[in-house]
DNA sequence: CGCTATGGCCAC
DNA sequence: AAACGTGGCCATAGCG
């Protein structure tokens, strides 16, 4: 009915369903629909004609995750579009019909979330070449604060589309509206092409980073990483025993059973039943906080505190990782994450379902989970970590002489910072002094203030203020740089990374102090976190090009890459990684990458 | 039962 | 009221 002759179509044989060019009324806007043909039997595949074009538009749907069990492929040029019923068509014949176009590096591919299309095509044995534009990523580059990201959201916001949603459609409707999908993607592309013409840095960022990164991420997600499920199940039983013991001891101290995982019930036990002091303990909306930072203030007052901390650590590991990850492996015991490109305004990737960017490493107990991530037989895992990545970038962006000099002679930046602040020689810096300096080196990049430092360090407010003042005395360029960012956020309305990735800063003009200051801190952090993210992406593209065919990037964790490679090639791969990553971009600061190799991730 | 808010905590 | 940035996910609790 959108096209006004649905009933006519319904009475035609499938292969006669040719819809002529038309316009589709969609409320305020009008979609320019091209001639469209649905193909659901192999002999009609020869009707698929996309020749004589340098761009094609695609969109697809699969029943399974990561492109498994493909259902539909919409594919179109500026003149005509086609819908392939992949459930009915022979996969080999589909591949024969479309590979010439999809694998042709001279024909640019344009879509919405092309990474998903690429994974579907991979499952058909098709390696899509030449990502020319992704309207999801394009919209995000133009406004990285954009949260409404569905195709319908984009069409409504940019094309004045007011028709029915494109999401949550029965497959039948998804197929029937192929012409509309292609038309919306084409019109969003045209709209973004125009908008980007006024932001040449974003065009370059897209062309040199986001588009070439897309196939790299699709490969990483499709390949997955092997999990030793047996090992984790054994670890689960250990944790279970530990949890039972902790529970019984905690109930003993409380004199009754309660749900330790309920912050409300726990607060009741601590502050009412056991009468522990609430002075200096943070208040939440509902009750006194029982967060780890608050339990620290009560440690030593009662043996139950330490038990609760242990209970939290063990149940966190068991519920979030040990019990969950084995449920998510494929038939080859491999885990497939999804790397999202359009969540973090700084340009970082995020990882979800499962999140493989937050696998524990800090505690001995937690590191057991990393041990369960293993190389396939005959292979090893190779990790490559940028050392002090964001702080080095802070030095480069601010041009701070002291920091640049320290990094360029490979000094320990936290020791150097402590020595300057305390006015002593680096060799005389104590562990505590280094620890304080480290907290500030990191904190400054997040817009840390005296209050925050006092809360996290235990120093009083005055001492914290002195410490930060001294810090800026020894890093004057960094202070100036932060002031510049605050001013840019306010006067220009956005801040940007070295490569021009923008973050709009509307909230620095908020009348609410909390909202306004939070916006300034995000603005300060953006160029450092974002430049690191940009350079890591660039490194991934280069690494993927240079690795031998039997070595593969599996994961990216912001400043590190995890690679799976044949044991025999581990050394060679390590060299490629270190060399490529350290030289990724010409900066006034040296970049340093540490390489490590092992059979599992816990060894690295 | 699914959705949302809250408190909490894992990573960089 | 909060005071340190970027994420994702867990259990609990309340609601319709
Ligand atoms: Mg590191």
Coordinates of C-alpha atoms (C1' of nucleotides) and ligand atoms in Angstrom, one line a residue, chain A residues 384-389 557 559-560 592 594, chain B residues 12, ligand 1:
Chain A
X384 CA 50.8 -5.8 21.1
X385 CA 50.3 -3.1 23.6
X386 CA 51.0 0.6 23.2
X387 CA 52.9 1.7 26.3
X388 CA 51.4 4.9 27.9
X389 CA 49.5 5.5 24.7
X557 CA 41.3 -3.4 23.4
X559 CA 45.6 0.4 23.3
X560 CA 46.3 -3.3 22.4
X592 CA 56.4 2.3 22.1
X594 CA 55.4 -4.2 23.8
Chain B
dC12 C1' 41.2 1.0 29.0
Ligands
LIG1 MG1 49.2 -0.5 27.8

